[in-house]
Amino acid sequence: MLTLALFFSSVIASSLSQYWQKRASSYFEAHPELTTMQKLFNKPILLSIVFLGLGALTWLAVLSDWEVSTAYPLLSINFVVMLLMSKYCFNETISAKQWTGVVAIMFGVALLSGGLTW
């Protein structure tokens, strides 16, 4: 049960890292006058690094308990989280093809995790 919580913590932390990277990218685009140092010590970049580190640490804990062949395919959930985040946090339009891909990913995750059996 603890490993499952660590897994979801890793997914959330990794997704938050990606969120803050996108925010940093948008901020840099809006402020081209920023120096390299201002970019490196910018709040979105720092938060991205913090969440990336948390994601890595929790992922290491997951790998200490789960086999890679089980754990790694489950990381595909990150694609789903990021698609939803792009829609609701960045107001991006998501196509039917992308939604179909999400369904395929979730089916694959269920199959690989043992949730579906043949």
mmCIF file of N, CA and C in Angstrom:
data_model
loop_
_atom_site.group_PDB
_atom_site.id
_atom_site.type_symbol
_atom_site.label_atom_id
_atom_site.label_comp_id
_atom_site.label_asym_id
_atom_site.label_seq_id
_atom_site.Cartn_x
_atom_site.Cartn_y
_atom_site.Cartn_z
ATOM 1 N N MET A 1 0.820 -1.200 0.000
ATOM 2 C CA MET A 1 0.000 0.000 0.000
ATOM 3 C C MET A 1 0.867 1.268 0.000
ATOM 4 N N LEU A 2 1.958 1.220 0.764
ATOM 5 C CA LEU A 2 2.863 2.376 0.799
ATOM 6 C C LEU A 2 3.487 2.610 -0.574
ATOM 7 N N THR A 3 3.867 1.529 -1.241
ATOM 8 C CA THR A 3 4.482 1.670 -2.563
ATOM 9 C C THR A 3 3.502 2.266 -3.556
ATOM 10 N N LEU A 4 2.243 1.898 -3.457
ATOM 11 C CA LEU A 4 1.237 2.469 -4.345
ATOM 12 C C LEU A 4 1.115 3.974 -4.105
ATOM 13 N N ALA A 5 1.142 4.385 -2.842
ATOM 14 C CA ALA A 5 1.094 5.815 -2.516
ATOM 15 C C ALA A 5 2.338 6.528 -3.053
ATOM 16 N N LEU A 6 3.487 5.882 -2.935
ATOM 17 C CA LEU A 6 4.722 6.466 -3.469
ATOM 18 C C LEU A 6 4.661 6.568 -4.982
ATOM 19 N N PHE A 7 4.067 5.550 -5.624
ATOM 20 C CA PHE A 7 3.921 5.592 -7.077
ATOM 21 C C PHE A 7 3.087 6.803 -7.493
ATOM 22 N N PHE A 8 1.927 6.979 -6.865
ATOM 23 C CA PHE A 8 1.083 8.115 -7.231
ATOM 24 C C PHE A 8 1.737 9.444 -6.873
ATOM 25 N N SER A 9 2.511 9.462 -5.801
ATOM 26 C CA SER A 9 3.268 10.674 -5.461
ATOM 27 C C SER A 9 4.288 10.986 -6.547
ATOM 28 N N SER A 10 4.916 9.945 -7.079
ATOM 29 C CA SER A 10 5.885 10.135 -8.159
ATOM 30 C C SER A 10 5.211 10.687 -9.411
ATOM 31 N N VAL A 11 4.047 10.141 -9.755
ATOM 32 C CA VAL A 11 3.305 10.621 -10.926
ATOM 33 C C VAL A 11 2.913 12.082 -10.740
ATOM 34 N N ILE A 12 2.400 12.408 -9.576
ATOM 35 C CA ILE A 12 1.972 13.788 -9.308
ATOM 36 C C ILE A 12 3.172 14.734 -9.346
ATOM 37 N N ALA A 13 4.268 14.352 -8.697
ATOM 38 C CA ALA A 13 5.457 15.208 -8.685
ATOM 39 C C ALA A 13 6.014 15.401 -10.096
ATOM 40 N N SER A 14 6.082 14.331 -10.872
ATOM 41 C CA SER A 14 6.584 14.441 -12.249
ATOM 42 C C SER A 14 5.686 15.345 -13.085
ATOM 43 N N SER A 15 4.384 15.203 -12.908
ATOM 44 C CA SER A 15 3.437 16.043 -13.651
ATOM 45 C C SER A 15 3.551 17.506 -13.237
ATOM 46 N N LEU A 16 3.715 17.746 -11.952
ATOM 47 C CA LEU A 16 3.887 19.127 -11.495
ATOM 48 C C LEU A 16 5.186 19.721 -12.021
ATOM 49 N N SER A 17 6.214 18.899 -12.151
ATOM 50 C CA SER A 17 7.458 19.378 -12.738
ATOM 51 C C SER A 17 7.220 19.827 -14.181
ATOM 52 N N GLN A 18 6.490 19.022 -14.942
ATOM 53 C CA GLN A 18 6.178 19.384 -16.322
ATOM 54 C C GLN A 18 5.315 20.643 -16.384
ATOM 55 N N TYR A 19 4.369 20.755 -15.470
ATOM 56 C CA TYR A 19 3.512 21.947 -15.406
ATOM 57 C C TYR A 19 4.372 23.203 -15.223
ATOM 58 N N TRP A 20 5.295 23.152 -14.265
ATOM 59 C CA TRP A 20 6.114 24.326 -13.995
ATOM 60 C C TRP A 20 7.110 24.606 -15.120
ATOM 61 N N GLN A 21 7.533 23.566 -15.831
ATOM 62 C CA GLN A 21 8.388 23.800 -16.996
ATOM 63 C C GLN A 21 7.620 24.557 -18.079
ATOM 64 N N LYS A 22 6.373 24.182 -18.282
ATOM 65 C CA LYS A 22 5.542 24.891 -19.269
ATOM 66 C C LYS A 22 5.320 26.338 -18.829
ATOM 67 N N ARG A 23 5.058 26.534 -17.545
ATOM 68 C CA ARG A 23 4.881 27.900 -17.033
ATOM 69 C C ARG A 23 6.154 28.718 -17.234
ATOM 70 N N ALA A 24 7.305 28.117 -16.987
ATOM 71 C CA ALA A 24 8.579 28.813 -17.182
ATOM 72 C C ALA A 24 8.760 29.179 -18.646
ATOM 73 N N SER A 25 8.460 28.249 -19.524
ATOM 74 C CA SER A 25 8.588 28.499 -20.958
ATOM 75 C C SER A 25 7.724 29.679 -21.388
ATOM 76 N N SER A 26 6.500 29.706 -20.922
ATOM 77 C CA SER A 26 5.595 30.814 -21.256
ATOM 78 C C SER A 26 6.102 32.136 -20.690
ATOM 79 N N TYR A 27 6.620 32.088 -19.475
ATOM 80 C CA TYR A 27 7.143 33.299 -18.841
ATOM 81 C C TYR A 27 8.352 33.828 -19.598
ATOM 82 N N PHE A 28 9.245 32.929 -20.006
ATOM 83 C CA PHE A 28 10.436 33.355 -20.740
ATOM 84 C C PHE A 28 10.061 33.940 -22.090
ATOM 85 N N GLU A 29 9.059 33.373 -22.714
ATOM 86 C CA GLU A 29 8.595 33.899 -24.005
ATOM 87 C C GLU A 29 8.036 35.310 -23.845
ATOM 88 N N ALA A 30 7.338 35.545 -22.741
ATOM 89 C CA ALA A 30 6.745 36.861 -22.489
ATOM 90 C C ALA A 30 7.785 37.880 -22.002
ATOM 91 N N HIS A 31 8.925 37.404 -21.507
ATOM 92 C CA HIS A 31 9.968 38.287 -20.970
ATOM 93 C C HIS A 31 11.327 37.940 -21.588
ATOM 94 N N PRO A 32 11.522 38.244 -22.868
ATOM 95 C CA PRO A 32 12.792 37.883 -23.532
ATOM 96 C C PRO A 32 13.998 38.649 -22.988
ATOM 97 N N GLU A 33 13.756 39.686 -22.210
ATOM 98 C CA GLU A 33 14.858 40.483 -21.689
ATOM 99 C C GLU A 33 15.555 39.832 -20.488
ATOM 100 N N LEU A 34 15.022 38.732 -19.962
ATOM 101 C CA LEU A 34 15.616 38.088 -18.791
ATOM 102 C C LEU A 34 17.016 37.567 -19.097
ATOM 103 N N THR A 35 17.907 37.736 -18.133
ATOM 104 C CA THR A 35 19.259 37.194 -18.272
ATOM 105 C C THR A 35 19.223 35.695 -17.952
ATOM 106 N N THR A 36 20.305 35.026 -18.243
ATOM 107 C CA THR A 36 20.397 33.600 -17.941
ATOM 108 C C THR A 36 20.234 33.352 -16.444
ATOM 109 N N MET A 37 20.844 34.182 -15.632
ATOM 110 C CA MET A 37 20.730 34.015 -14.177
ATOM 111 C C MET A 37 19.291 34.240 -13.709
ATOM 112 N N GLN A 38 18.620 35.225 -14.286
ATOM 113 C CA GLN A 38 17.224 35.459 -13.927
ATOM 114 C C GLN A 38 16.349 34.272 -14.328
ATOM 115 N N LYS A 39 16.687 33.647 -15.420
ATOM 116 C CA LYS A 39 15.941 32.467 -15.848
ATOM 117 C C LYS A 39 16.222 31.279 -14.926
ATOM 118 N N LEU A 40 17.485 31.096 -14.568
ATOM 119 C CA LEU A 40 17.847 29.962 -13.714
ATOM 120 C C LEU A 40 17.229 30.045 -12.326
ATOM 121 N N PHE A 41 17.080 31.238 -11.797
ATOM 122 C CA PHE A 41 16.548 31.402 -10.448
ATOM 123 C C PHE A 41 15.122 31.925 -10.443
ATOM 124 N N ASN A 42 14.417 31.619 -11.494
ATOM 125 C CA ASN A 42 13.016 31.997 -11.640
ATOM 126 C C ASN A 42 12.157 30.998 -10.871
ATOM 127 N N LYS A 43 11.077 31.475 -10.253
ATOM 128 C CA LYS A 43 10.208 30.610 -9.447
ATOM 129 C C LYS A 43 9.724 29.374 -10.207
ATOM 130 N N PRO A 44 9.204 29.501 -11.442
ATOM 131 C CA PRO A 44 8.752 28.288 -12.136
ATOM 132 C C PRO A 44 9.866 27.262 -12.364
ATOM 133 N N ILE A 45 11.073 27.726 -12.677
ATOM 134 C CA ILE A 45 12.185 26.791 -12.885
ATOM 135 C C ILE A 45 12.549 26.099 -11.578
ATOM 136 N N LEU A 46 12.631 26.871 -10.504
ATOM 137 C CA LEU A 46 12.976 26.282 -9.208
ATOM 138 C C LEU A 46 11.932 25.267 -8.755
ATOM 139 N N LEU A 47 10.656 25.597 -8.940
ATOM 140 C CA LEU A 47 9.601 24.648 -8.581
ATOM 141 C C LEU A 47 9.667 23.400 -9.452
ATOM 142 N N SER A 48 9.970 23.581 -10.716
ATOM 143 C CA SER A 48 10.111 22.438 -11.614
ATOM 144 C C SER A 48 11.220 21.508 -11.131
ATOM 145 N N ILE A 49 12.329 22.066 -10.719
ATOM 146 C CA ILE A 49 13.454 21.262 -10.237
ATOM 147 C C ILE A 49 13.097 20.543 -8.945
ATOM 148 N N VAL A 50 12.420 21.242 -8.042
ATOM 149 C CA VAL A 50 12.000 20.623 -6.780
ATOM 150 C C VAL A 50 11.085 19.431 -7.046
ATOM 151 N N PHE A 51 10.079 19.626 -7.890
ATOM 152 C CA PHE A 51 9.151 18.529 -8.165
ATOM 153 C C PHE A 51 9.820 17.403 -8.953
ATOM 154 N N LEU A 52 10.748 17.742 -9.818
ATOM 155 C CA LEU A 52 11.492 16.714 -10.543
ATOM 156 C C LEU A 52 12.289 15.847 -9.562
ATOM 157 N N GLY A 53 12.919 16.496 -8.599
ATOM 158 C CA GLY A 53 13.672 15.764 -7.570
ATOM 159 C C GLY A 53 12.773 14.887 -6.711
ATOM 160 N N LEU A 54 11.628 15.437 -6.301
ATOM 161 C CA LEU A 54 10.679 14.640 -5.508
ATOM 162 C C LEU A 54 10.176 13.443 -6.304
ATOM 163 N N GLY A 55 9.895 13.674 -7.580
ATOM 164 C CA GLY A 55 9.449 12.580 -8.435
ATOM 165 C C GLY A 55 10.504 11.492 -8.548
ATOM 166 N N ALA A 56 11.752 11.894 -8.693
ATOM 167 C CA ALA A 56 12.844 10.917 -8.813
ATOM 168 C C ALA A 56 13.015 10.126 -7.517
ATOM 169 N N LEU A 57 12.956 10.808 -6.388
ATOM 170 C CA LEU A 57 13.125 10.119 -5.105
ATOM 171 C C LEU A 57 11.999 9.131 -4.831
ATOM 172 N N THR A 58 10.775 9.544 -5.104
ATOM 173 C CA THR A 58 9.660 8.625 -4.878
ATOM 174 C C THR A 58 9.708 7.471 -5.877
ATOM 175 N N TRP A 59 10.159 7.744 -7.104
ATOM 176 C CA TRP A 59 10.283 6.685 -8.106
ATOM 177 C C TRP A 59 11.325 5.653 -7.673
ATOM 178 N N LEU A 60 12.423 6.116 -7.102
ATOM 179 C CA LEU A 60 13.441 5.186 -6.592
ATOM 180 C C LEU A 60 12.863 4.281 -5.508
ATOM 181 N N ALA A 61 12.036 4.848 -4.655
ATOM 182 C CA ALA A 61 11.396 4.043 -3.607
ATOM 183 C C ALA A 61 10.459 3.003 -4.219
ATOM 184 N N VAL A 62 9.742 3.391 -5.271
ATOM 185 C CA VAL A 62 8.854 2.444 -5.961
ATOM 186 C C VAL A 62 9.676 1.306 -6.553
ATOM 187 N N LEU A 63 10.775 1.640 -7.218
ATOM 188 C CA LEU A 63 11.598 0.617 -7.856
ATOM 189 C C LEU A 63 12.241 -0.333 -6.853
ATOM 190 N N SER A 64 12.389 0.107 -5.623
ATOM 191 C CA SER A 64 12.974 -0.791 -4.621
ATOM 192 C C SER A 64 11.988 -1.889 -4.222
ATOM 193 N N ASP A 65 10.707 -1.687 -4.523
ATOM 194 C CA ASP A 65 9.689 -2.664 -4.126
ATOM 195 C C ASP A 65 9.032 -3.377 -5.309
ATOM 196 N N TRP A 66 8.898 -2.699 -6.445
ATOM 197 C CA TRP A 66 8.227 -3.264 -7.615
ATOM 198 C C TRP A 66 9.247 -3.613 -8.686
ATOM 199 N N GLU A 67 8.910 -4.601 -9.489
ATOM 200 C CA GLU A 67 9.747 -4.938 -10.643
ATOM 201 C C GLU A 67 9.603 -3.836 -11.692
ATOM 202 N N VAL A 68 10.667 -3.582 -12.418
ATOM 203 C CA VAL A 68 10.650 -2.552 -13.451
ATOM 204 C C VAL A 68 9.597 -2.879 -14.504
ATOM 205 N N SER A 69 9.448 -4.159 -14.827
ATOM 206 C CA SER A 69 8.482 -4.556 -15.854
ATOM 207 C C SER A 69 7.045 -4.251 -15.444
ATOM 208 N N THR A 70 6.796 -4.105 -14.158
ATOM 209 C CA THR A 70 5.478 -3.707 -13.661
ATOM 210 C C THR A 70 5.390 -2.199 -13.516
ATOM 211 N N ALA A 71 6.408 -1.615 -12.911
ATOM 212 C CA ALA A 71 6.368 -0.192 -12.574
ATOM 213 C C ALA A 71 6.443 0.722 -13.796
ATOM 214 N N TYR A 72 7.366 0.427 -14.698
ATOM 215 C CA TYR A 72 7.610 1.365 -15.790
ATOM 216 C C TYR A 72 6.403 1.591 -16.699
ATOM 217 N N PRO A 73 5.698 0.552 -17.129
ATOM 218 C CA PRO A 73 4.518 0.803 -17.964
ATOM 219 C C PRO A 73 3.460 1.670 -17.263
ATOM 220 N N LEU A 74 3.402 1.569 -15.960
ATOM 221 C CA LEU A 74 2.415 2.370 -15.228
ATOM 222 C C LEU A 74 2.708 3.864 -15.302
ATOM 223 N N LEU A 75 3.949 4.214 -15.607
ATOM 224 C CA LEU A 75 4.287 5.634 -15.757
ATOM 225 C C LEU A 75 3.545 6.274 -16.920
ATOM 226 N N SER A 76 2.962 5.471 -17.779
ATOM 227 C CA SER A 76 2.164 6.008 -18.887
ATOM 228 C C SER A 76 1.000 6.844 -18.378
ATOM 229 N N ILE A 77 0.659 6.661 -17.134
ATOM 230 C CA ILE A 77 -0.392 7.483 -16.531
ATOM 231 C C ILE A 77 -0.007 8.958 -16.596
ATOM 232 N N ASN A 78 1.302 9.239 -16.602
ATOM 233 C CA ASN A 78 1.758 10.634 -16.735
ATOM 234 C C ASN A 78 1.219 11.286 -18.009
ATOM 235 N N PHE A 79 1.118 10.506 -19.096
ATOM 236 C CA PHE A 79 0.591 11.062 -20.344
ATOM 237 C C PHE A 79 -0.847 11.527 -20.160
ATOM 238 N N VAL A 80 -1.608 10.752 -19.448
ATOM 239 C CA VAL A 80 -3.013 11.090 -19.198
ATOM 240 C C VAL A 80 -3.100 12.345 -18.337
ATOM 241 N N VAL A 81 -2.328 12.370 -17.269
ATOM 242 C CA VAL A 81 -2.342 13.521 -16.363
ATOM 243 C C VAL A 81 -1.947 14.788 -17.114
ATOM 244 N N MET A 82 -0.912 14.697 -17.949
ATOM 245 C CA MET A 82 -0.457 15.878 -18.674
ATOM 246 C C MET A 82 -1.455 16.333 -19.728
ATOM 247 N N LEU A 83 -2.166 15.402 -20.351
ATOM 248 C CA LEU A 83 -3.194 15.785 -21.313
ATOM 249 C C LEU A 83 -4.307 16.558 -20.605
ATOM 250 N N LEU A 84 -4.723 16.056 -19.459
ATOM 251 C CA LEU A 84 -5.763 16.744 -18.689
ATOM 252 C C LEU A 84 -5.263 18.103 -18.185
ATOM 253 N N MET A 85 -4.018 18.135 -17.757
ATOM 254 C CA MET A 85 -3.444 19.395 -17.289
ATOM 255 C C MET A 85 -3.362 20.418 -18.424
ATOM 256 N N SER A 86 -2.997 19.952 -19.611
ATOM 257 C CA SER A 86 -2.895 20.877 -20.732
ATOM 258 C C SER A 86 -4.259 21.466 -21.083
ATOM 259 N N LYS A 87 -5.291 20.660 -20.941
ATOM 260 C CA LYS A 87 -6.639 21.144 -21.229
ATOM 261 C C LYS A 87 -7.127 22.118 -20.157
ATOM 262 N N TYR A 88 -6.996 21.734 -18.899
ATOM 263 C CA TYR A 88 -7.609 22.517 -17.826
ATOM 264 C C TYR A 88 -6.708 23.608 -17.239
ATOM 265 N N CYS A 89 -5.407 23.474 -17.378
ATOM 266 C CA CYS A 89 -4.509 24.493 -16.833
ATOM 267 C C CYS A 89 -4.023 25.472 -17.901
ATOM 268 N N PHE A 90 -3.897 24.988 -19.143
ATOM 269 C CA PHE A 90 -3.364 25.827 -20.211
ATOM 270 C C PHE A 90 -4.372 26.080 -21.320
ATOM 271 N N ASN A 91 -5.599 25.634 -21.122
ATOM 272 C CA ASN A 91 -6.696 25.852 -22.079
ATOM 273 C C ASN A 91 -6.364 25.393 -23.493
ATOM 274 N N GLU A 92 -5.631 24.300 -23.599
ATOM 275 C CA GLU A 92 -5.318 23.751 -24.911
ATOM 276 C C GLU A 92 -6.502 22.930 -25.417
ATOM 277 N N THR A 93 -6.670 22.917 -26.716
ATOM 278 C CA THR A 93 -7.717 22.109 -27.329
ATOM 279 C C THR A 93 -7.178 20.691 -27.514
ATOM 280 N N ILE A 94 -7.955 19.716 -27.071
ATOM 281 C CA ILE A 94 -7.553 18.321 -27.187
ATOM 282 C C ILE A 94 -8.405 17.669 -28.270
ATOM 283 N N SER A 95 -7.749 17.064 -29.241
ATOM 284 C CA SER A 95 -8.463 16.461 -30.373
ATOM 285 C C SER A 95 -9.020 15.083 -30.001
ATOM 286 N N ALA A 96 -9.926 14.615 -30.830
ATOM 287 C CA ALA A 96 -10.495 13.271 -30.637
ATOM 288 C C ALA A 96 -9.384 12.221 -30.717
ATOM 289 N N LYS A 97 -8.406 12.444 -31.585
ATOM 290 C CA LYS A 97 -7.281 11.514 -31.712
ATOM 291 C C LYS A 97 -6.497 11.435 -30.399
ATOM 292 N N GLN A 98 -6.311 12.577 -29.752
ATOM 293 C CA GLN A 98 -5.587 12.573 -28.478
ATOM 294 C C GLN A 98 -6.387 11.847 -27.389
ATOM 295 N N TRP A 99 -7.703 12.081 -27.333
ATOM 296 C CA TRP A 99 -8.549 11.388 -26.356
ATOM 297 C C TRP A 99 -8.530 9.882 -26.613
ATOM 298 N N THR A 100 -8.543 9.491 -27.887
ATOM 299 C CA THR A 100 -8.474 8.069 -28.238
ATOM 300 C C THR A 100 -7.148 7.479 -27.760
ATOM 301 N N GLY A 101 -6.099 8.237 -27.915
ATOM 302 C CA GLY A 101 -4.793 7.799 -27.424
ATOM 303 C C GLY A 101 -4.787 7.602 -25.922
ATOM 304 N N VAL A 102 -5.446 8.501 -25.200
ATOM 305 C CA VAL A 102 -5.530 8.374 -23.741
ATOM 306 C C VAL A 102 -6.260 7.083 -23.362
ATOM 307 N N VAL A 103 -7.350 6.795 -24.059
ATOM 308 C CA VAL A 103 -8.094 5.563 -23.786
ATOM 309 C C VAL A 103 -7.199 4.350 -24.061
ATOM 310 N N ALA A 104 -6.446 4.390 -25.145
ATOM 311 C CA ALA A 104 -5.543 3.282 -25.474
ATOM 312 C C ALA A 104 -4.460 3.124 -24.403
ATOM 313 N N ILE A 105 -3.928 4.241 -23.932
ATOM 314 C CA ILE A 105 -2.919 4.197 -22.879
ATOM 315 C C ILE A 105 -3.499 3.577 -21.614
ATOM 316 N N MET A 106 -4.680 4.016 -21.229
ATOM 317 C CA MET A 106 -5.304 3.484 -20.012
ATOM 318 C C MET A 106 -5.598 1.993 -20.156
ATOM 319 N N PHE A 107 -6.027 1.568 -21.334
ATOM 320 C CA PHE A 107 -6.256 0.150 -21.579
ATOM 321 C C PHE A 107 -4.941 -0.614 -21.418
ATOM 322 N N GLY A 108 -3.879 -0.080 -21.988
ATOM 323 C CA GLY A 108 -2.572 -0.718 -21.878
ATOM 324 C C GLY A 108 -2.083 -0.785 -20.442
ATOM 325 N N VAL A 109 -2.280 0.281 -19.699
ATOM 326 C CA VAL A 109 -1.875 0.294 -18.291
ATOM 327 C C VAL A 109 -2.653 -0.764 -17.518
ATOM 328 N N ALA A 110 -3.949 -0.851 -17.758
ATOM 329 C CA ALA A 110 -4.776 -1.851 -17.072
ATOM 330 C C ALA A 110 -4.312 -3.264 -17.437
ATOM 331 N N LEU A 111 -3.984 -3.458 -18.687
ATOM 332 C CA LEU A 111 -3.528 -4.777 -19.148
ATOM 333 C C LEU A 111 -2.190 -5.139 -18.515
ATOM 334 N N LEU A 112 -1.247 -4.202 -18.532
ATOM 335 C CA LEU A 112 0.092 -4.478 -18.007
ATOM 336 C C LEU A 112 0.126 -4.589 -16.490
ATOM 337 N N SER A 113 -0.766 -3.896 -15.818
ATOM 338 C CA SER A 113 -0.765 -3.924 -14.353
ATOM 339 C C SER A 113 -1.513 -5.120 -13.791
ATOM 340 N N GLY A 114 -2.143 -5.891 -14.671
ATOM 341 C CA GLY A 114 -2.873 -7.059 -14.197
ATOM 342 C C GLY A 114 -4.333 -6.803 -13.952
ATOM 343 N N GLY A 115 -4.779 -5.563 -14.207
ATOM 344 C CA GLY A 115 -6.189 -5.222 -14.021
ATOM 345 C C GLY A 115 -7.084 -5.903 -15.038
ATOM 346 N N LEU A 116 -6.530 -6.224 -16.191
ATOM 347 C CA LEU A 116 -7.241 -6.976 -17.226
ATOM 348 C C LEU A 116 -6.493 -8.279 -17.451
ATOM 349 N N THR A 117 -7.220 -9.354 -17.579
ATOM 350 C CA THR A 117 -6.573 -10.634 -17.861
ATOM 351 C C THR A 117 -7.139 -11.223 -19.134
ATOM 352 N N TRP A 118 -6.356 -12.053 -19.768
ATOM 353 C CA TRP A 118 -6.778 -12.687 -21.022
ATOM 354 C C TRP A 118 -7.514 -13.949 -20.700
#
